[in-house]
Amino acid sequence: MVTIEKSERLKILKTYKLYIGGEFPRTESGRYFSLKDADGNQIANVCSGSRKDFRNAMVVARTAFGKWSKRTAYNRSQIVYRIAEMLEARKNQFTDELTIQGVDKVKAEREVHEAIDLLIYYAGWADKYQQLFSSVNPVAASYFNFSLPEPTGVVSIIAPEENSLLGLVAMIAPVITGGNACVILASESKPLCAVTFGEVLNSSDVPGGVVNILTGSRKELLPQFSTHMDVNAVFYGAGIPEELKEIQMNAALNVKRVADSNVMHSGTGKEMQDPYLIMNFQETKTIWHPIGI
Amino acid sequence: MKYQLDKHPIDQVGVEERVARFNSRSIKKQSKVQAIKLAISMLDLTTLEGKDSAGKVRQICAKAVRPWEGMEDVPSVAAVCVYPNHVKTAKRALGDSGVKVASVATAFPSGNSTLKIKLEDTRFAVNEGADEIDMVISRGRFLCGEYDFVFDEIAAVKEACGEAHLKVILETGELDSYQNIRLASDIAMDAGADFIKTSTGKIEPAATLPVTLVMLEAIRDYFYRTGKMIGMKPAGGIRKEKEALQYLVMVKETLGEAWLSPHYFRFGASTLANDLLMQLQKEATGYYQSLDYFSID
């Protein structure tokens, strides 16, 4: 008689891919690196994105920027709020992912909560920053003169190594709240949450291409993120002075904006709440409107 | 001559697999720069909009002569392609630069009009100074099987062209099958076409690689039969440098190097020009480029 032993259920490992233009492609280079936990067990294979992935992401980001920047502020607010809702619904998954990447359980939970709260915070700003940062300017001529902020375009973002979820969200939120599109390089050592966050974005009414997420080597991709002529601004959050210097020198090529923030890799969610981060990626338009004396 | 649809059966799977092979060729560095420059010199810079104005025509003429100020030794394009009423403006703007003026004619883009009007349209464009005429065939009649009608029409337009070169637009997007495309190519060449051209650009799909391959093979067979070299012009839908290079590979491997010249191969395009220039600049500087620094077409 044949006995069939009940075998243990096979492990199903998730495939972590890139997030470009609302889709989840593998890197065109076909390269990947293995991610291991503290005990040396393999957690996942992660795409090692290439410059061509970045170029492709830039093309879709540029296209997406046009429509996204023309959405009403109110609608952008709704969508950023929706991201928070979706994140809330999947917070256990994010907590688990942070934990297997070595973050303490209590800290991981706090990080996820802070990330959600941060999105709510920026959702509130979407239809307010423009009125608050606009001005009517006194001029000595017969003009009504006023200035208002408008989104700069496509922003490339270098996310921090630590705070791999919170820092990522804290850098994306002010950029897209202000009507920009972006391409992000996720944390190299803790990339899992970034890819899963792409799934959250994909189910939150964020149009494809507004946010694009790459994983891979920072050293390799930093020059691409800062030299590409179609990037309007670089947002650096990894906190390494030499890298920042390299970015600033590359950005001089076509005078990109460079913003850096030191709270992203070590700060708390509270410290990341800052409307001036929205303003870092805005251009000021001033209008001279003729009037009678 | 009696035309029959099944005279040259086309192996659809074969055509598509052959095209897939062309797409795997890797052209890098110096050869890429050379290929891009060749592609620029083969451009028929096109503006065929209802909203075309004299200013718009002058602008693309300026771009045709000197595609980009940012770099030395970028060649002029082959021709500017406009509606007949803009030929004079284009001719004047191009002067003695050597860039040709091509004009669409014969009730472009539908071709639904009488032969009399089509011939007048053609003569008008030629009298205004057009060097090349892009005519459309009567697709409706072709699909009804009235091949002789199509042949006679092309022959009549060819006569009206006089010295001007004639490009015959098959509008492959409306011809439904490779077999039809092959037959239409044969009819056009027999009736006196100097070039055969895929599309008007007003119908999707416009130019595709498989369709172009079928037409190139018709050109090859015609050359073997008569010794006469006919030109090819894919038009519409080619927007990226990478696609353009795939076309060049296909021409070289199907017809040979003799056809790799603006005399025998053209791209009908407008947005392609900026992508070619951007890739050229990318090769020169190493940095990916932005449309912010190139002209708005």
XYZ file of C-alpha atoms in Angstrom:
590
model
C 0.000 0.000 0.000
C 1.285 3.440 -0.914
C 1.193 6.110 1.756
C 1.220 9.728 0.797
C 2.830 11.864 3.400
C 1.429 15.295 3.842
C 4.183 17.574 2.751
C 4.879 21.033 4.024
C 3.357 23.763 1.888
C 5.801 25.234 -0.582
C 7.040 28.718 0.129
C 5.804 31.327 -2.323
C 8.264 34.163 -2.587
C 7.117 37.451 -4.000
C 8.812 38.791 -7.115
C 9.892 42.358 -6.492
C 9.921 44.328 -9.735
C 10.161 47.957 -10.758
C 7.224 50.341 -10.996
C 7.263 52.348 -14.247
C 4.323 54.033 -15.946
C 1.726 52.230 -13.840
C 3.187 48.820 -14.676
C 5.540 46.451 -12.927
C 8.249 45.538 -15.448
C 11.479 43.685 -14.714
C 14.617 45.669 -15.362
C 15.531 45.744 -19.051
C 19.080 44.796 -18.037
C 17.949 41.460 -16.605
C 20.173 41.987 -13.555
C 19.126 41.353 -9.995
C 20.619 41.088 -6.541
C 19.687 38.852 -3.632
C 18.393 40.294 -0.417
C 19.193 38.346 2.751
C 17.902 38.660 6.285
C 20.138 38.880 9.380
C 20.547 35.079 9.474
C 21.641 34.930 5.867
C 18.394 33.475 4.537
C 17.283 34.732 1.201
C 14.292 37.061 1.384
C 13.909 38.088 -2.219
C 15.539 38.808 -5.538
C 15.448 42.500 -6.296
C 15.829 44.149 -9.692
C 19.073 45.988 -10.243
C 17.715 48.851 -12.346
C 19.815 50.305 -15.164
C 20.186 53.696 -16.783
C 17.829 52.569 -19.523
C 15.142 51.796 -16.956
C 15.654 55.326 -15.690
C 15.426 56.732 -19.199
C 12.182 54.835 -19.820
C 10.776 56.061 -16.516
C 11.683 59.645 -17.444
C 9.774 59.398 -20.699
C 6.559 58.250 -19.013
C 7.016 60.702 -16.151
C 7.289 63.594 -18.612
C 4.096 62.492 -20.335
C 2.264 61.991 -17.045
C 3.357 65.382 -15.729
C 1.234 67.254 -18.270
C -2.064 65.803 -17.142
C -1.214 65.496 -13.453
C -0.223 69.146 -13.152
C -3.511 70.147 -14.758
C -5.667 68.193 -12.313
C -7.479 70.438 -9.883
C -5.790 70.915 -6.530
C -8.863 69.423 -4.901
C -8.574 66.255 -6.979
C -4.877 65.871 -6.174
C -5.785 66.182 -2.524
C -8.342 63.394 -2.857
C -5.812 61.131 -4.537
C -3.058 61.706 -1.967
C -5.644 60.984 0.731
C -6.569 57.819 -1.137
C -2.937 56.647 -1.018
C -3.117 56.958 2.777
C -6.310 54.902 2.846
C -4.740 52.157 0.771
C -1.610 52.153 2.908
C -3.743 51.912 6.042
C -5.462 48.837 4.628
C -2.131 47.116 3.999
C -0.173 48.256 7.025
C 0.470 44.726 8.298
C 2.206 43.835 5.070
C 4.471 46.865 5.363
C 5.214 46.183 9.021
C 6.187 42.610 8.141
C 8.401 43.734 5.303
C 10.195 46.230 7.493
C 10.666 43.581 10.158
C 12.201 40.974 7.850
C 14.595 43.640 6.639
C 15.813 44.026 10.201
C 13.719 46.848 11.625
C 12.518 46.397 15.200
C 8.811 45.457 15.337
C 7.702 48.439 17.454
C 9.693 50.846 15.353
C 8.327 49.300 12.155
C 4.754 49.804 13.286
C 5.469 53.394 14.190
C 7.133 53.990 10.816
C 4.084 52.733 8.918
C 1.707 54.838 11.018
C 3.810 57.933 10.540
C 3.932 57.351 6.793
C 0.135 57.186 6.645
C -0.255 60.317 8.782
C 2.223 62.133 6.577
C 0.125 61.436 3.488
C -2.965 62.785 5.235
C -0.962 65.860 6.175
C 0.086 66.570 2.577
C -3.391 65.765 1.238
C -4.530 68.708 3.301
C -1.917 70.983 1.776
C -2.785 70.217 -1.869
C -5.401 72.949 -2.235
C -3.860 75.378 0.258
C -0.192 75.885 -0.528
C -0.892 77.817 -3.694
C -3.012 80.447 -1.963
C -0.659 80.666 1.008
C 2.486 81.078 -1.024
C 1.027 83.411 -3.632
C 1.426 87.133 -3.222
C 0.268 90.447 -4.539
C 3.332 92.568 -5.093
C 3.551 96.351 -4.731
C 4.887 97.909 -7.941
C 5.327 101.586 -8.851
C 3.494 101.400 -12.172
C -0.029 100.919 -13.386
C -0.012 97.151 -13.066
C -1.694 94.693 -10.811
C 1.282 92.464 -10.044
C 0.976 89.033 -8.510
C 3.036 85.841 -8.140
C 1.986 82.229 -7.768
C 3.766 78.875 -7.530
C 3.548 76.323 -10.343
C 5.023 72.780 -10.421
C 8.540 72.557 -11.825
C 8.111 69.320 -13.841
C 9.790 65.971 -13.332
C 11.718 65.441 -10.105
C 14.257 62.667 -9.576
C 14.354 61.479 -5.990
C 17.093 59.625 -4.129
C 15.446 57.976 -1.143
C 17.338 57.359 2.137
C 18.775 53.982 3.178
C 17.069 54.008 6.580
C 13.427 55.003 6.985
C 12.939 52.969 3.830
C 9.175 53.486 3.849
C 8.712 56.698 5.822
C 11.546 58.530 4.065
C 10.276 57.374 0.679
C 6.733 58.566 1.369
C 8.006 61.805 2.882
C 9.892 62.561 -0.338
C 7.180 61.530 -2.793
C 4.290 63.250 -1.035
C 5.376 66.910 -1.252
C 6.550 66.421 -4.838
C 3.290 64.990 -6.196
C 1.083 67.134 -3.969
C 2.649 70.081 -5.759
C 1.665 68.663 -9.177
C 5.034 67.231 -10.228
C 5.833 63.770 -11.559
C 8.792 61.843 -10.167
C 11.218 58.957 -10.592
C 12.546 57.494 -7.337
C 15.538 55.389 -6.511
C 14.559 53.300 -3.487
C 16.733 52.352 -0.538
C 19.423 49.962 -1.766
C 19.633 47.861 1.393
C 15.898 47.914 2.245
C 14.056 48.079 -1.089
C 11.032 45.886 -0.379
C 8.623 48.514 0.965
C 9.287 50.758 -2.026
C 8.142 48.097 -4.482
C 5.096 47.265 -2.401
C 4.344 50.969 -2.114
C 4.183 50.973 -5.901
C 1.289 48.531 -5.613
C -0.416 50.896 -3.180
C 0.012 53.780 -5.618
C -1.287 51.653 -8.447
C -4.549 51.057 -6.587
C -5.001 54.639 -5.387
C -6.083 56.478 -8.553
C -2.585 57.910 -9.014
C -2.270 58.035 -12.805
C 0.434 55.738 -14.208
C 3.750 57.510 -14.679
C 3.252 60.183 -12.007
C 5.330 58.127 -9.585
C 7.941 55.674 -10.865
C 10.035 53.555 -8.530
C 13.380 51.945 -9.349
C 15.545 49.698 -7.225
C 19.251 49.232 -7.731
C 22.705 50.564 -7.038
C 22.842 54.192 -5.914
C 26.458 54.562 -6.926
C 25.632 53.442 -10.459
C 22.437 55.422 -10.933
C 23.274 58.675 -9.170
C 24.958 60.214 -12.250
C 21.941 59.324 -14.400
C 19.488 60.794 -11.899
C 21.404 64.058 -11.817
C 22.582 64.510 -15.433
C 19.473 63.619 -17.465
C 18.550 66.886 -19.178
C 14.818 66.268 -18.794
C 15.006 66.209 -14.979
C 13.884 69.569 -13.628
C 14.853 69.021 -10.001
C 16.703 66.493 -7.873
C 15.561 65.688 -4.340
C 18.300 64.035 -2.302
C 17.545 62.374 0.995
C 20.334 59.869 1.640
C 22.454 62.302 3.672
C 25.939 61.565 2.308
C 27.819 64.846 1.636
C 30.012 63.466 -1.179
C 26.980 62.210 -3.076
C 25.197 65.506 -2.627
C 28.235 67.312 -4.000
C 28.291 65.059 -7.047
C 24.601 65.742 -7.645
C 25.060 69.482 -7.327
C 27.917 69.478 -9.814
C 25.970 67.373 -12.297
C 22.876 69.514 -11.834
C 24.845 72.585 -12.901
C 24.768 71.116 -16.418
C 21.330 72.586 -17.103
C 20.758 74.365 -13.789
C 18.424 71.835 -12.209
C 17.029 72.595 -8.818
C 18.673 70.530 -6.093
C 16.954 70.084 -2.763
C 18.315 67.990 0.051
C 16.828 67.104 3.360
C 18.583 65.584 6.335
C 15.448 64.553 8.196
C 14.578 61.897 5.613
C 17.076 59.263 6.753
C 16.970 59.840 10.504
C 14.016 62.069 11.367
C 10.557 61.275 12.632
C 7.306 61.665 10.722
C 6.559 64.850 12.605
C 9.824 66.414 11.442
C 9.008 65.572 7.842
C 5.799 67.605 7.862
C 6.854 70.741 6.069
C 5.013 72.802 3.439
C 8.336 74.303 2.336
C 9.199 70.889 0.934
C 6.328 71.410 -1.531
C 7.728 74.830 -2.363
C 11.149 73.374 -3.170
C 9.668 71.999 -6.373
C 7.648 74.982 -7.502
C 8.492 77.761 -9.926
C 7.173 81.222 -9.249
C 5.174 82.804 -12.022
C 4.714 86.563 -11.821
C 2.040 88.300 -13.815
C 1.950 91.987 -14.680
C -1.653 92.812 -15.380
C -2.252 96.319 -16.815
C -4.738 98.469 -14.900
C -5.904 102.089 -14.958
C -4.303 104.606 -12.652
C -1.283 43.891 -68.005
C -3.602 41.635 -66.102
C -3.193 41.993 -62.355
C -4.040 39.133 -60.055
C -4.148 39.220 -56.302
C -2.594 35.793 -55.813
C 0.362 36.276 -58.145
C 2.748 36.906 -55.242
C 1.538 35.127 -52.126
C 3.016 36.655 -48.984
C 4.148 34.496 -46.097
C 2.836 36.526 -43.165
C 4.651 34.586 -40.463
C 7.863 34.716 -42.466
C 7.643 38.478 -42.925
C 7.014 39.093 -39.250
C 9.800 36.801 -38.101
C 12.225 38.395 -40.513
C 11.325 41.803 -39.121
C 11.863 40.551 -35.576
C 15.403 39.599 -36.635
C 16.120 43.101 -37.943
C 15.092 44.494 -34.586
C 17.778 42.528 -32.819
C 20.645 44.251 -34.627
C 22.698 46.344 -32.254
C 24.042 49.603 -33.654
C 26.217 51.555 -31.250
C 28.660 54.418 -30.958
C 30.260 55.607 -34.194
C 28.014 53.567 -36.484
C 25.005 54.891 -34.629
C 26.104 58.485 -35.140
C 26.627 57.780 -38.827
C 23.225 56.093 -39.138
C 21.464 58.969 -37.369
C 23.022 61.507 -39.723
C 22.019 59.393 -42.692
C 18.466 59.196 -41.349
C 18.336 62.978 -40.968
C 19.440 63.423 -44.574
C 16.580 61.103 -45.606
C 13.831 63.002 -43.822
C 10.830 64.427 -45.593
C 9.989 66.947 -42.902
C 6.246 67.038 -43.025
C 3.478 69.391 -42.039
C 0.047 68.354 -43.285
C -2.436 69.896 -40.904
C -5.607 71.784 -41.552
C -4.151 74.557 -39.419
C -0.928 74.963 -41.444
C 0.021 78.575 -42.035
C 2.727 80.324 -44.022
C 4.584 80.933 -40.763
C 4.514 77.269 -39.841
C 5.771 76.314 -43.296
C 8.618 78.828 -43.081
C 9.541 77.483 -39.672
C 9.870 73.872 -40.856
C 11.788 75.070 -43.914
C 14.296 76.762 -41.639
C 14.577 73.563 -39.666
C 14.915 71.521 -42.863
C 17.922 73.486 -44.061
C 19.626 73.559 -40.682
C 18.039 70.957 -38.422
C 19.895 72.116 -35.363
C 22.198 74.960 -34.508
C 23.642 73.142 -31.530
C 25.963 70.971 -33.562
C 28.178 71.259 -36.606
C 27.945 68.850 -39.557
C 24.309 67.887 -39.152
C 23.089 67.460 -42.756
C 20.030 69.169 -44.208
C 16.961 67.001 -44.611
C 15.944 65.695 -48.046
C 12.663 67.531 -48.520
C 9.826 69.432 -46.958
C 6.363 67.977 -47.509
C 3.388 70.355 -47.583
C -0.053 70.897 -49.093
C -0.117 72.403 -52.649
C -1.164 75.876 -51.491
C 1.988 76.120 -49.357
C 4.432 75.034 -52.063
C 5.294 78.587 -53.115
C 6.015 79.649 -49.539
C 8.202 76.604 -48.996
C 10.043 77.060 -52.292
C 10.859 80.655 -51.442
C 11.926 79.808 -47.893
C 14.234 77.014 -49.034
C 15.887 79.048 -51.794
C 18.961 77.352 -53.198
C 19.605 75.217 -50.124
C 19.155 72.018 -52.128
C 16.258 70.859 -49.953
C 13.416 69.706 -52.187
C 9.770 70.638 -51.916
C 7.348 67.733 -51.944
C 3.659 68.380 -52.227
C 0.784 66.041 -51.584
C -1.815 66.158 -54.332
C -4.769 64.250 -55.844
C -7.335 65.039 -53.136
C -5.037 64.019 -50.296
C -5.638 62.202 -47.961
C -8.791 60.357 -49.105
C -8.251 60.487 -52.849
C -11.992 60.597 -53.317
C -12.405 62.988 -56.187
C -12.581 63.006 -59.951
C -9.511 62.400 -62.096
C -9.909 65.882 -63.580
C -9.595 67.549 -60.192
C -6.728 65.272 -59.212
C -4.784 66.194 -62.324
C -5.443 69.892 -61.812
C -4.303 69.545 -58.213
C -1.085 67.921 -59.425
C -0.417 70.474 -62.169
C -1.025 73.310 -59.744
C 1.547 71.944 -57.302
C 4.091 71.384 -60.082
C 3.553 74.889 -61.470
C 4.050 76.347 -58.008
C 7.471 74.704 -58.015
C 7.057 71.325 -56.323
C 9.963 68.973 -57.045
C 8.097 65.903 -55.880
C 4.430 64.934 -55.861
C 2.968 62.574 -53.251
C -0.251 61.136 -54.679
C -2.768 58.815 -53.046
C -4.299 55.847 -54.835
C -8.047 55.211 -54.929
C -8.225 52.568 -52.198
C -11.936 52.051 -52.598
C -11.570 51.131 -56.270
C -8.499 49.029 -55.531
C -10.332 46.988 -52.919
C -13.193 46.478 -55.419
C -10.660 44.805 -57.682
C -10.581 47.597 -60.256
C -6.818 47.385 -60.675
C -6.780 48.847 -64.178
C -8.549 51.953 -62.912
C -5.876 52.417 -60.263
C -3.121 51.829 -62.824
C -4.580 54.350 -65.288
C -4.994 56.961 -62.592
C -1.375 56.685 -61.462
C -0.176 56.787 -65.073
C -2.225 59.922 -65.730
C -0.877 61.659 -62.639
C 2.658 60.655 -63.603
C 2.160 62.372 -66.938
C 0.823 65.491 -65.202
C 3.927 65.542 -62.987
C 6.250 66.205 -65.912
C 9.746 66.524 -64.470
C 8.611 66.209 -60.867
C 9.195 62.919 -59.080
C 6.109 60.918 -58.254
C 5.606 59.164 -54.929
C 2.590 56.899 -54.764
C 0.916 56.536 -51.367
C -0.715 53.133 -50.972
C -2.261 53.909 -47.553
C -1.441 50.430 -46.330
C -3.565 50.852 -43.206
C -6.617 50.583 -45.449
C -5.425 47.753 -47.669
C -6.059 45.018 -45.082
C -3.572 42.377 -46.228
C 0.074 41.996 -47.229
C -1.121 40.511 -50.480
C -3.011 43.700 -51.336
C -0.001 45.792 -50.382
C 2.250 43.758 -52.626
C -0.137 44.046 -55.551
C -0.650 47.779 -55.059
C 3.155 48.218 -54.993
C 3.483 46.336 -58.276
C 0.741 48.372 -59.930
C 2.249 51.659 -58.742
C 5.729 50.792 -60.009
C 4.435 49.560 -63.375
C 2.418 52.754 -63.772
C 5.502 54.927 -63.362
C 6.013 55.666 -59.674
C 9.490 56.895 -58.714
C 8.796 56.130 -55.059
C 6.225 54.015 -53.291
C 5.071 55.301 -49.926
C 3.209 53.522 -47.150
C 0.798 56.018 -45.686
C -0.734 59.439 -45.527
C -0.164 59.617 -41.800
C -3.875 60.215 -41.292
C -4.817 56.564 -40.762
C -3.692 54.134 -38.055
C -1.750 51.928 -38.460
C 0.593 54.031 -40.591
C 4.070 52.771 -41.511
C 5.116 49.515 -39.896
C 8.204 47.404 -40.424
C 6.424 44.321 -41.875
C 4.480 46.411 -44.378
C 7.658 48.180 -45.412
C 9.438 44.851 -45.849
C 6.708 43.628 -48.204
C 7.073 46.813 -50.239
C 10.877 46.591 -50.264
C 10.647 43.064 -51.609
C 8.331 44.287 -54.345
C 10.929 46.944 -55.194
C 13.645 44.278 -55.285
C 11.668 42.031 -57.624
C 10.857 45.004 -59.845
C 14.568 45.831 -60.005
C 15.434 42.266 -61.038
C 12.727 42.391 -63.679
C 13.405 45.830 -65.195
C 16.731 47.058 -63.822
C 15.049 50.216 -62.548
C 15.562 51.389 -58.981
C 12.399 52.542 -57.256
C 12.502 54.481 -53.988
C 10.714 53.698 -50.742
C 9.144 56.057 -48.239
C 7.614 54.824 -44.999
C 5.560 57.651 -43.520
C 3.621 58.222 -40.339
C 4.117 56.710 -36.925
C 7.929 56.601 -36.984
C 8.813 58.783 -34.026
C 11.896 57.253 -32.426
C 15.495 57.128 -33.555
C 15.609 53.442 -32.687
C 12.763 52.637 -35.091
C 14.391 54.707 -37.833
C 17.595 52.717 -37.491
C 15.633 49.478 -37.722
C 14.254 50.676 -41.064
C 17.755 51.440 -42.306
C 18.940 47.964 -41.320
C 16.016 46.463 -43.188
C 16.710 48.497 -46.335
C 20.369 47.529 -46.321
C 19.641 43.849 -45.814
C 16.807 43.707 -48.344
C 17.914 46.016 -51.151
C 21.571 46.699 -50.451
C 23.631 49.797 -49.919
C 22.639 51.467 -53.179
C 19.273 52.266 -51.610
C 20.820 53.837 -48.500
C 20.592 57.321 -49.937
C 18.012 60.114 -49.933
C 17.524 59.407 -53.639
C 15.969 56.052 -52.875
C 14.841 56.092 -49.282
C 12.922 58.691 -47.272
C 11.209 58.948 -43.927
C 7.953 60.889 -43.879
C 7.959 62.338 -40.388
C 8.020 65.422 -38.236
C 8.565 64.418 -34.597
C 11.247 61.916 -35.620
C 13.607 64.806 -36.432
C 13.892 65.946 -32.827
C 14.405 62.433 -31.538
C 17.240 61.894 -34.017
C 18.834 65.162 -32.930
C 18.418 64.275 -29.272
C 20.125 60.922 -29.760
C 22.911 62.582 -31.702
C 23.472 64.977 -28.829
C 23.284 62.084 -26.359
C 26.089 60.343 -28.234
C 28.137 63.541 -28.231
C 27.700 64.468 -24.569
C 26.791 61.211 -22.845
C 23.730 62.790 -21.270
C 20.119 61.935 -22.007
C 18.432 64.924 -23.623
C 15.249 66.887 -23.079
C 12.794 68.263 -25.632
C 13.022 71.548 -23.692
C 16.210 72.277 -25.619
C 14.925 71.471 -29.112
C 12.512 73.308 -31.362
C 8.786 72.942 -30.911
C 7.284 71.471 -34.081
